[in-house]
Coordinates of C-alpha atoms in Angstrom, one line a residue:
X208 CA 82.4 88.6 110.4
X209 CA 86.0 87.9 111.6
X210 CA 88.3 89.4 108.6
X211 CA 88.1 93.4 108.7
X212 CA 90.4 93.7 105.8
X213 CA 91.9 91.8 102.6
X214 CA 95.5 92.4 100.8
X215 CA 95.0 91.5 97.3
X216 CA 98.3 90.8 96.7
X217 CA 99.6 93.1 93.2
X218 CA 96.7 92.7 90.9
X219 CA 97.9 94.8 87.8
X220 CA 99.2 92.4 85.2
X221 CA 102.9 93.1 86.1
X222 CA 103.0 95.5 83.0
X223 CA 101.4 98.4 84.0
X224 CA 100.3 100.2 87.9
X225 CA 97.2 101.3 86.5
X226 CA 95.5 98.2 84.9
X227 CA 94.0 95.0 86.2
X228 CA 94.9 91.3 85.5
X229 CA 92.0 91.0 83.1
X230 CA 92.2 87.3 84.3
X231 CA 91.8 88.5 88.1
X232 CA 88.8 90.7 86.8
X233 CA 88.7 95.3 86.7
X234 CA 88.4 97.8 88.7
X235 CA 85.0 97.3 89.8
X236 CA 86.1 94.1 91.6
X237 CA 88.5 96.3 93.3
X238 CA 86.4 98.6 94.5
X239 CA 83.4 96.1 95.2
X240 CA 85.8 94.8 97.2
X241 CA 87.0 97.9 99.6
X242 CA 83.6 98.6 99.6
X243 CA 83.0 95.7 102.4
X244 CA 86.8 95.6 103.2
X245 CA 89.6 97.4 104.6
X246 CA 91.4 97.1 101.1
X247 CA 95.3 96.8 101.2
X248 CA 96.6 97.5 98.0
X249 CA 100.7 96.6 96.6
X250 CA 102.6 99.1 95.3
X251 CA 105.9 97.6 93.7
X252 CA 108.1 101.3 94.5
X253 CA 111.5 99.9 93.2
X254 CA 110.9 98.3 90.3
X255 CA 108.5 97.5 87.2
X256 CA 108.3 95.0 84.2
X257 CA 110.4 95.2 81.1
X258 CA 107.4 94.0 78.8
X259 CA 105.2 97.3 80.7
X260 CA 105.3 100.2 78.4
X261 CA 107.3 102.7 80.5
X262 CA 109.9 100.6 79.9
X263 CA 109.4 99.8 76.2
X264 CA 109.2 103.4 75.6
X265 CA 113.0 103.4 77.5
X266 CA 114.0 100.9 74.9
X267 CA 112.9 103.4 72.3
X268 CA 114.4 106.3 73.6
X269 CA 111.2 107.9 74.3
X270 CA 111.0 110.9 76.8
X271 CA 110.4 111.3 79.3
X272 CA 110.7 107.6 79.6
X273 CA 114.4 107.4 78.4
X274 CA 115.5 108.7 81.9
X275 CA 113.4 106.9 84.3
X276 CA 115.3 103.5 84.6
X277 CA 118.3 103.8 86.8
X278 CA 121.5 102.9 84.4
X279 CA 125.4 102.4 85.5
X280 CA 128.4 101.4 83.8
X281 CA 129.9 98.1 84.5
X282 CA 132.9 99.7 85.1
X283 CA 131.4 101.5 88.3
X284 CA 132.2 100.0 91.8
X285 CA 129.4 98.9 92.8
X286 CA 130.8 96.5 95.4
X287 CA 129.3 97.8 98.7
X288 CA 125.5 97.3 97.3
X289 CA 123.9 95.1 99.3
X290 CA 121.9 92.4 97.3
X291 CA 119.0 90.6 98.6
X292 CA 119.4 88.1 94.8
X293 CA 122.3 86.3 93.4
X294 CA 122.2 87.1 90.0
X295 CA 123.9 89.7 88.2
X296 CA 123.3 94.0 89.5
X297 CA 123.1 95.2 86.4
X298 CA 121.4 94.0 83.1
X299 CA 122.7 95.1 79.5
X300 CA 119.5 95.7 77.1
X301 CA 119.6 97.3 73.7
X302 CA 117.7 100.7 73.1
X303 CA 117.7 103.0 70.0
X304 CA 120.5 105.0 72.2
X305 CA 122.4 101.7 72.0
X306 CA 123.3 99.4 74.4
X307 CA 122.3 100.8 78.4
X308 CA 123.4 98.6 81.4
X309 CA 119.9 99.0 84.1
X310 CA 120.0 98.1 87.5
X311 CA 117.9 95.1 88.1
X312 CA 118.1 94.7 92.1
X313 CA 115.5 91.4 92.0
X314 CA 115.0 89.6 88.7
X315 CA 116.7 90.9 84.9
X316 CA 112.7 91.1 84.0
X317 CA 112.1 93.6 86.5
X318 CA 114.2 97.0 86.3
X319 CA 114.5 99.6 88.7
X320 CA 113.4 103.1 88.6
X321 CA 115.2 106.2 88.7
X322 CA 113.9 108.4 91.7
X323 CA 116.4 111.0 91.5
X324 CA 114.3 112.0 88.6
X325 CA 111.6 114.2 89.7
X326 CA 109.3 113.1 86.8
X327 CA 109.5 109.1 88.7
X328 CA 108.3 110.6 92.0
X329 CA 105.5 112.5 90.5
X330 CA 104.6 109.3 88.2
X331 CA 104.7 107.0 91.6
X332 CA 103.0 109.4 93.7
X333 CA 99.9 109.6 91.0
X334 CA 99.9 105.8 90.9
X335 CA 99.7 106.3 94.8
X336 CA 96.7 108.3 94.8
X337 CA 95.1 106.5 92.2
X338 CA 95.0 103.2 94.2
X339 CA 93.3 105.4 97.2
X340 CA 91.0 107.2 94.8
X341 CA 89.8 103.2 93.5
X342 CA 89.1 102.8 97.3
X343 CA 92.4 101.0 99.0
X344 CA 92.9 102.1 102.5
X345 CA 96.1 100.6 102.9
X346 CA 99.4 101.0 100.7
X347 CA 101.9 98.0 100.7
X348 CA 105.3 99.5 99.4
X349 CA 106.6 96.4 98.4
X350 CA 110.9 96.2 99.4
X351 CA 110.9 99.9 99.8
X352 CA 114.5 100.0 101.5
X353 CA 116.1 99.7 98.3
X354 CA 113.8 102.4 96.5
X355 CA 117.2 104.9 96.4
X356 CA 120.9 103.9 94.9
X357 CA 124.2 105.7 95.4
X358 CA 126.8 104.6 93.8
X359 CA 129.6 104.1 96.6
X360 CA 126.7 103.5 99.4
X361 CA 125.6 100.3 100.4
X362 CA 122.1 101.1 98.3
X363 CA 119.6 100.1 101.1
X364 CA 118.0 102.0 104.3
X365 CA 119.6 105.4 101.8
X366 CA 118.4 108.4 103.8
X367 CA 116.6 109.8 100.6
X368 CA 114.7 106.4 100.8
X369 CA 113.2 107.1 104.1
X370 CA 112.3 111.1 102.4
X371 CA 110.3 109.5 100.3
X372 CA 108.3 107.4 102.9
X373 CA 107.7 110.9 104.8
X374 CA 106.5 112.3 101.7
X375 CA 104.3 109.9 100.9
X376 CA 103.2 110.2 104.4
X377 CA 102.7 113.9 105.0
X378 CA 100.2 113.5 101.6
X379 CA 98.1 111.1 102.8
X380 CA 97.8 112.8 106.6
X381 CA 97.2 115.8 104.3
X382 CA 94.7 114.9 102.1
X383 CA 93.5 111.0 103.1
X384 CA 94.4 110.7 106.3
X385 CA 92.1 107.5 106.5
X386 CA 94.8 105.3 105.0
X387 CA 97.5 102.9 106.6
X388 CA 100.8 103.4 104.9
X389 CA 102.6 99.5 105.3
X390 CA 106.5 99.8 105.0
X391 CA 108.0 95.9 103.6
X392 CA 111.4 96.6 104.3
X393 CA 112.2 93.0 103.6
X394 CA 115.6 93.1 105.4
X395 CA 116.8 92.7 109.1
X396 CA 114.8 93.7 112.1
X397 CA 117.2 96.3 113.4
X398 CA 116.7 98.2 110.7
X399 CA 113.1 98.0 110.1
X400 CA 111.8 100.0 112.9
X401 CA 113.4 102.8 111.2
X402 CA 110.5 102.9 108.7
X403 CA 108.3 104.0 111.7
X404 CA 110.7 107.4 111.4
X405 CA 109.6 109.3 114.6
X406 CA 106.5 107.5 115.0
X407 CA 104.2 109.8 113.5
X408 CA 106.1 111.0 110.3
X409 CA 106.8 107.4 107.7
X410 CA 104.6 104.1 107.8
X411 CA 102.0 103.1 110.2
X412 CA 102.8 99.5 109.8
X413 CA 106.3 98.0 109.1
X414 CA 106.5 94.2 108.8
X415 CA 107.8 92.3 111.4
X416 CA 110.5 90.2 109.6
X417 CA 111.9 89.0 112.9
X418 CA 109.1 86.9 113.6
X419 CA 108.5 84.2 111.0
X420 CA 112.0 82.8 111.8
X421 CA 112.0 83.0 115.5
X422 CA 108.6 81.2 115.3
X423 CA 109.7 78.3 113.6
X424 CA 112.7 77.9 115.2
X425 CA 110.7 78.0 118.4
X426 CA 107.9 74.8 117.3
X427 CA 111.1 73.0 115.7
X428 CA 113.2 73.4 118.6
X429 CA 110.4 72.9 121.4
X430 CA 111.7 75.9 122.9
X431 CA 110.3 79.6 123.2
X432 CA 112.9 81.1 125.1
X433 CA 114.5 83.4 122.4
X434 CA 111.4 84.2 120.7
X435 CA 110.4 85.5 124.6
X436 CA 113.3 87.1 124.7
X437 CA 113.1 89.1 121.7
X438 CA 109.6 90.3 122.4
X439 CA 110.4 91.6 125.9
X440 CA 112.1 94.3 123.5
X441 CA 109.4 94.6 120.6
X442 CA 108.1 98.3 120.9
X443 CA 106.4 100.5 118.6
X444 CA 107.7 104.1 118.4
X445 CA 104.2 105.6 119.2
X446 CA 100.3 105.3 119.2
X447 CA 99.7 105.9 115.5
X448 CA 102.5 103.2 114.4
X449 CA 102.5 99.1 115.0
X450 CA 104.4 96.6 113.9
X451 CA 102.6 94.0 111.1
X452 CA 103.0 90.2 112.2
X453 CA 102.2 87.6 109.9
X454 CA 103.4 84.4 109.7
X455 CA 102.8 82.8 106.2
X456 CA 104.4 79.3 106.3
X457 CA 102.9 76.9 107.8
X458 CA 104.1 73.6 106.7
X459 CA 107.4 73.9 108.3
X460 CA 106.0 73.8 111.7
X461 CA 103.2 71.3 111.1
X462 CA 104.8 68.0 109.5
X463 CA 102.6 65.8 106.7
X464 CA 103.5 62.7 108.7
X465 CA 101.5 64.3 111.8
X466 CA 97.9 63.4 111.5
X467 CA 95.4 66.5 110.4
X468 CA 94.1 67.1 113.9
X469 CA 98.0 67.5 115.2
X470 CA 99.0 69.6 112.7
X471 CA 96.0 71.7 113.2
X472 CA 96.8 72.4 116.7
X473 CA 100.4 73.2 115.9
X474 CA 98.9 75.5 113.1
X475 CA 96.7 77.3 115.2
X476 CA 99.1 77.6 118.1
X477 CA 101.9 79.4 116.0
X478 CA 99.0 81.7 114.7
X479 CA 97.9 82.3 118.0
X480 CA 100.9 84.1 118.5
X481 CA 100.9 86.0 115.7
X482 CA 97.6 87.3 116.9
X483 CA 98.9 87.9 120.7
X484 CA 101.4 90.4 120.0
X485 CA 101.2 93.8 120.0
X486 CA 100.8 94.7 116.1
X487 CA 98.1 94.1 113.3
X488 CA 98.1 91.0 112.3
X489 CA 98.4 89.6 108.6
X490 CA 96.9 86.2 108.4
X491 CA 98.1 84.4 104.7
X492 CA 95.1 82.7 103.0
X493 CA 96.5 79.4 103.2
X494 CA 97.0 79.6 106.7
X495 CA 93.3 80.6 107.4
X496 CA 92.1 77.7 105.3
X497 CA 94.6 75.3 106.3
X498 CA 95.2 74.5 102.4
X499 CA 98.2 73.7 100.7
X500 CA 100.1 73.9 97.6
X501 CA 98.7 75.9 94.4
X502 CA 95.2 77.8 95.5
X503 CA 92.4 76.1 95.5
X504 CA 89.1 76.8 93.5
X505 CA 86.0 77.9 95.2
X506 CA 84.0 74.6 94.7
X507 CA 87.2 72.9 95.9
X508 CA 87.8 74.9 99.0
X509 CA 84.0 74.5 99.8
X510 CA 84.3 71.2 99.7
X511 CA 87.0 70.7 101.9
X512 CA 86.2 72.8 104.3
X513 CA 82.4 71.3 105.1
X514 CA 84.2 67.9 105.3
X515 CA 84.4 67.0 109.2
X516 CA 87.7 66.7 110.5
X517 CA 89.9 67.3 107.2
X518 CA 92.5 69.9 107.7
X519 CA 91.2 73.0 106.6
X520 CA 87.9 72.8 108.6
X521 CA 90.0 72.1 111.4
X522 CA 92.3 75.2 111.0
X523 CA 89.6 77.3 109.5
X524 CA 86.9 76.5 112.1
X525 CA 89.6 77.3 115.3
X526 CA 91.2 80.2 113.3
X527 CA 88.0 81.9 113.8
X528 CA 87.1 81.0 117.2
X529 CA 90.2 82.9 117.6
X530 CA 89.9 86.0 115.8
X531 CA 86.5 86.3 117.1
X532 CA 88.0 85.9 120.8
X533 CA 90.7 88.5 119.9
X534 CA 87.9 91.5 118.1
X535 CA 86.1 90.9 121.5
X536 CA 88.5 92.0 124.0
X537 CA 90.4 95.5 123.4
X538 CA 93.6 93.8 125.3
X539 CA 94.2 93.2 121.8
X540 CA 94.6 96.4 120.4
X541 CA 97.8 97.6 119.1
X542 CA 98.0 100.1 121.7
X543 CA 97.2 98.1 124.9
X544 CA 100.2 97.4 127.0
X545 CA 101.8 93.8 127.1
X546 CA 104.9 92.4 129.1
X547 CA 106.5 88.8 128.8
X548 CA 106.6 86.9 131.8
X549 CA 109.1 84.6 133.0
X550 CA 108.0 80.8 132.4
X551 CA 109.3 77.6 131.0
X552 CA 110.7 77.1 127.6
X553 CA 108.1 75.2 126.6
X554 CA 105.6 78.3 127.2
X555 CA 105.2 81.2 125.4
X556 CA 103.5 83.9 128.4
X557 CA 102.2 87.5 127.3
X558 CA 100.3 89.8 129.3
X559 CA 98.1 92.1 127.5
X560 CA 96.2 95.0 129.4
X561 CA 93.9 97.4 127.7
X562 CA 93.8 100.9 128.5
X563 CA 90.8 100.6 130.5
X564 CA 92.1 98.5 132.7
X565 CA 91.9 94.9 131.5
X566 CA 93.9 91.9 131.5
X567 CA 94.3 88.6 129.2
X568 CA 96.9 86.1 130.1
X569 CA 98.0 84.8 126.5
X570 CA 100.0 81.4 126.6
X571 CA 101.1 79.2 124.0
X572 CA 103.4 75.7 124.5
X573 CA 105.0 75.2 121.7
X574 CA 105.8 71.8 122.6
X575 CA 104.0 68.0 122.1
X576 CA 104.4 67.8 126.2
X577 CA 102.2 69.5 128.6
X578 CA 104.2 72.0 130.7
X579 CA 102.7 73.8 133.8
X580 CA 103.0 77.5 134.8
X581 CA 103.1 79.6 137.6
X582 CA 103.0 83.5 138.7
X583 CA 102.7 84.9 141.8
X584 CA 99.9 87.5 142.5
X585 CA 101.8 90.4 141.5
X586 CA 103.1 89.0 138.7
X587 CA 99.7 89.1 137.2
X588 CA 98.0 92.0 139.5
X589 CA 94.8 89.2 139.9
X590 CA 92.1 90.8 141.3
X591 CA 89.6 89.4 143.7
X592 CA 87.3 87.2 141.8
X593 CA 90.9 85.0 141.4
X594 CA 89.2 83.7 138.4
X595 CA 90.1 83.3 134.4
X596 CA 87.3 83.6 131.6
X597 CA 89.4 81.4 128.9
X598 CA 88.2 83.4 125.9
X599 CA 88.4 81.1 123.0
X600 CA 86.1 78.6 124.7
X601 CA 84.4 81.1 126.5
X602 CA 84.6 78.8 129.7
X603 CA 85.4 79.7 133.5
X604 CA 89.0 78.7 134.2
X605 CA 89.4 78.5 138.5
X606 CA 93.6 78.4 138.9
X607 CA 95.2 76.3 141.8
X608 CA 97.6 77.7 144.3
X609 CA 100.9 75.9 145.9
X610 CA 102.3 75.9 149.0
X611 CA 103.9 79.4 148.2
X612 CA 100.9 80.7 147.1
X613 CA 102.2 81.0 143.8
X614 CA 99.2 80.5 140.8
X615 CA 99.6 77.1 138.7
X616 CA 98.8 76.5 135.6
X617 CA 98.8 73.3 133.2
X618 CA 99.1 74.0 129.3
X619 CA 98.8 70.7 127.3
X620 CA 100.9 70.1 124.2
X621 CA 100.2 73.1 121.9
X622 CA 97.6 74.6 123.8
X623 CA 96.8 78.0 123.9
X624 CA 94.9 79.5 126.5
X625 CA 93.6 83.3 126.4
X626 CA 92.6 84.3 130.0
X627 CA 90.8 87.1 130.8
X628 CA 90.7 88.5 133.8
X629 CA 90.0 91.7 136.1
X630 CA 93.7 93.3 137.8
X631 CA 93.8 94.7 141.3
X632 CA 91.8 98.2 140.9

């Protein structure tokens, strides 16, 4: 009742796009699932395994399959490739064509395609459509920036890259124009937004990348002022395109040493965020749960979650009290309007105002000290009433005034407070 969709993270056994993990389950898991879900599915674009058969065809000098791993020469330059790994570019492997060097961009065990090969588009683009015929709604193109290579480029955000995206957009608005099209461009913010292309022509969603890191450093440093200053500059290119905010480490930000019922509030307080900003939010499974380390089973999640007061009721139980509050208000929605408001470092303030006209007053203090803060009338365009509805709580909130008629508000350590409210018709 609070979860409208599930990413299940890449389920093919890492040998072959158009399988299942038999140890995950088949297809008809995968479609039992979209049937009650918005189903995300991954598609790993760049690469693929070298124990998958495309690949051991390559090694036998099959066609077509002989020409769809990219290959260079170690003698190449290939010093202005920007790596996101350590390890060596290219990786020598012996075919029946003899020895050929293949670019590896993430791992020697996973080898990059050739998509200056027509035959690799068509292949990719018919493992695209197959996920949406098995009833995904959503396509994750896993670290599509570095999808093209140049030799003598830098290798990432390539032009021909970003064709691509558009192609694989203009087929789905052509033919399934029901599915979200998620660009992980898993490299700087500036140039992520780039995936939205004109707003209405590459990916709906594009991740976010900015935020994990300006999060923590916000809870570790008891101060929000530079994650509030780079919102005041976070826009989306248009009404069909938002930005995908997820924040999936959680331990950082919510020390063992703290007891459960501490770290649960600093938990759900960074989430809170997550799920104030303009965007879609992504919510990691262990965050929801507030469990750590390797998955859990069933029987063991079960258990710890009906256990009063352990960690993951405690995240688990408020983590819904907030997405329920957020699916009830369309302040919320990707589209409705929001503008950072000048308050202490210790307070994260965001003003969300649906297209119909109303408000919610989102704050977060990141801090283990209550901070108080204040807005004048204007700030906030109060209307008459002069009177929050705290959303989460679903209780009445009356604010006091100062001297200078300015509105005060105290946030306790790690609070957040969701106020709604009606603005000055």
């Amino acid at each position: 009742g609070v979860i409208s969709g599930v990413h299940v993270l890449p389920f093919s056994p890492g040998i072959d796009y158009r399988e299942i993990d038999p140890e995950l389950g088949d297809w008809a898991d995968i479609e039992a699932i979209a049937d009650d879900f918005m189903l995300m599915a991954d598609l790993a674009l760049n690469d693929c395994a070298v124990q998958g058969p495309w690949f051991q065809r390559f090694l036998r000098d099959e066609p077509p399959y002989n020409a769809y791993f990219l290959t260079a020469s170690p003698d190449d330059d290939l010093s202005e490739v920007v790596r996101p790994r350590a390890h060596p570019l290219l990786t020598p492997y012996e075919t029946a064509a003899g020895v050929r060097h293949v670019w590896t961009t993430f791992s020697a065990d996973r080898v990059d395609l050739d998509y200056s090969n027509p035959d690799v588009l068509i292949e990719m683009l018919d493992v695209f459509l197959g996920y949406i015929a098995r009833g995904a709604r959503a396509i994750r193109l896993d670290a599509v920036a570095y999808l093209w290579k140049e030799i003598g480029t830098p290798c990432i955000h390539h032009p021909k890259t970003h064709a691509v995206v558009k192609l694989m957009r203009a087929v789905v608005d052509e033919i399934a124009p029901w599915v979200v099209i998620v660009a992980d461009t898993n490299d700087a913010h500036q140039e992520s937004p780039g995936y939205f292309g004109s707003g209405d022509d590459e990916a709906h969603l594009v991740y976010n990348v900015a935020l994990p890191p300006l999060l923590l450093d916000a809870f570790l440093g008891a101060d929000a002022a530079a994650l509030c200053d780079w919102a005041k500059d976070l826009h989306a290119p248009g009404p069909t395109a938002a930005f995908f905010n997820l924040l999936s480490s959680h331990d950082a930000i919510a020390p063992t040493a703290l007891p459960d019922s501490q770290r649960a509030r600093i938990l759900l307080a960074a989430q809170a965020i997550v799920l104030a900003l303009p965007g879609v939010p992504g919510i990691d499974y262990h965050s929801l749960t507030g469990s750590e380390g390797p998955q859990p089973g069933v029987n063991e999640l079960s258990a710890a979650l009906n256990e009063p007061g352990s960690l993951p009721s405690l995240v688990f139980d408020g983590y819904k009290a907030l997405l329920r509050a957020r699916a009830g208000n369309d302040a919320f929605s990707p589209a409705a309007d929001r503008r950072v408001l000048a308050a202490p470092a210790a307070i994260l303030a965001l003003l969300r105002t649906a297209t119909a006209g109303g408000c919610v007053l989102c704050l977060v203090n990141v801090t283990g000290d209550e901070a108080e803060v204040s807005f004048t009338d204007g700030e906030l365009g109060l209307g008459d009433d002069k009177v929050f509805r705290e959303l989460v709580t679903d209780t009445f909130l009356y604010p006091s005034r100062d001297d200078g008629n300015r509105i005060s508000l105290v946030v306790d350590a790690y609070e957040v407070l969701w106020l709604a409210y009606s603005p000055d018709s």
